[in-house]
Amino acid sequence: VRGRFNAVSGMNVIEWSPDGARIAVGGSQLQIWNVGHQGSETQKESEWVHPARISGVRFNRAGTRIVSHGEDN
């Protein structure tokens, strides 16, 4: 991973996409980072807020969807 990324505060879960191009980081919110491939810069793709702390994230096999769960559900 090149570059710097400011991950979510209270980060407690990390999940790599099946192709290794993205990483999901969860804590007080869920962030999806595009870490690209060799020579690419790291960029935040999206961010969602959960009502409570996130305790798990998982990409589907194709890497096209992600599910998260937390203390709110």
GROMACS .gro file of C-alpha atoms in nm:
model
   73
    1VAL     CA    1   0.000   0.000   0.000
    2ARG     CA    2   0.145   0.333  -0.104
    3GLY     CA    3   0.055   0.666   0.042
    4ARG     CA    4  -0.109   0.747   0.365
    5PHE     CA    5  -0.461   0.684   0.478
    6ASN     CA    6  -0.632   0.821   0.785
    7ALA     CA    7  -0.842   0.531   0.899
    8VAL     CA    8  -1.150   0.562   1.112
    9SER     CA    9  -1.106   0.631   1.483
   10GLY     CA   10  -1.147   0.330   1.708
   11MET     CA   11  -1.065   0.096   1.420
   12ASN     CA   12  -1.133  -0.261   1.523
   13VAL     CA   13  -1.204  -0.456   1.202
   14ILE     CA   14  -1.022  -0.480   0.868
   15GLU     CA   15  -1.120  -0.684   0.563
   16TRP     CA   16  -0.938  -0.705   0.227
   17SER     CA   17  -1.140  -0.749  -0.093
   18PRO     CA   18  -1.083  -1.083  -0.269
   19ASP     CA   19  -0.871  -0.915  -0.541
   20GLY     CA   20  -0.667  -0.718  -0.286
   21ALA     CA   21  -0.757  -0.384  -0.445
   22ARG     CA   22  -0.976  -0.252  -0.162
   23ILE     CA   23  -0.978  -0.262   0.213
   24ALA     CA   24  -1.274  -0.210   0.445
   25VAL     CA   25  -1.198  -0.054   0.783
   26GLY     CA   26  -1.456  -0.041   1.061
   27GLY     CA   27  -1.483   0.117   1.403
   28SER     CA   28  -1.719   0.405   1.468
   29GLN     CA   29  -1.788   0.413   1.092
   30LEU     CA   30  -1.714   0.202   0.786
   31GLN     CA   31  -1.463   0.320   0.528
   32ILE     CA   32  -1.377   0.155   0.196
   33TRP     CA   33  -1.029   0.237   0.066
   34ASN     CA   34  -0.903   0.173  -0.285
   35VAL     CA   35  -0.547   0.064  -0.229
   36GLY     CA   36  -0.507  -0.014  -0.599
   37HIS     CA   37  -0.230  -0.220  -0.734
   38GLN     CA   38   0.143  -0.163  -0.747
   39GLY     CA   39   0.222   0.201  -0.814
   40SER     CA   40  -0.124   0.330  -0.723
   41GLU     CA   41  -0.203   0.579  -0.452
   42THR     CA   42  -0.445   0.498  -0.171
   43GLN     CA   43  -0.783   0.674  -0.199
   44LYS     CA   44  -1.098   0.663   0.013
   45GLU     CA   45  -1.393   0.542  -0.196
   46SER     CA   46  -1.677   0.570   0.053
   47GLU     CA   47  -1.772   0.613   0.414
   48TRP     CA   48  -2.082   0.520   0.616
   49VAL     CA   49  -2.175   0.591   0.975
   50HIS     CA   50  -2.319   0.315   1.195
   51PRO     CA   51  -2.539   0.404   1.493
   52ALA     CA   52  -2.303   0.194   1.709
   53ARG     CA   53  -1.955   0.043   1.691
   54ILE     CA   54  -1.889  -0.189   1.393
   55SER     CA   55  -1.784  -0.539   1.491
   56GLY     CA   56  -1.753  -0.712   1.154
   57VAL     CA   57  -1.727  -0.657   0.779
   58ARG     CA   58  -1.711  -0.900   0.486
   59PHE     CA   59  -1.682  -0.868   0.107
   60ASN     CA   60  -1.871  -1.112  -0.114
   61ARG     CA   61  -1.664  -1.350  -0.327
   62ALA     CA   62  -1.677  -1.119  -0.629
   63GLY     CA   63  -1.573  -0.818  -0.419
   64THR     CA   64  -1.871  -0.619  -0.547
   65ARG     CA   65  -2.066  -0.597  -0.220
   66ILE     CA   66  -1.986  -0.564   0.146
   67VAL     CA   67  -2.189  -0.635   0.456
   68SER     CA   68  -2.120  -0.490   0.799
   69HIS     CA   69  -2.267  -0.552   1.142
   70GLY     CA   70  -2.223  -0.384   1.473
   71GLU     CA   71  -2.356  -0.336   1.818
   72ASP     CA   72  -2.666  -0.170   1.668
   73ASN     CA   73  -2.794  -0.487   1.495
   0.00000   0.00000   0.00000
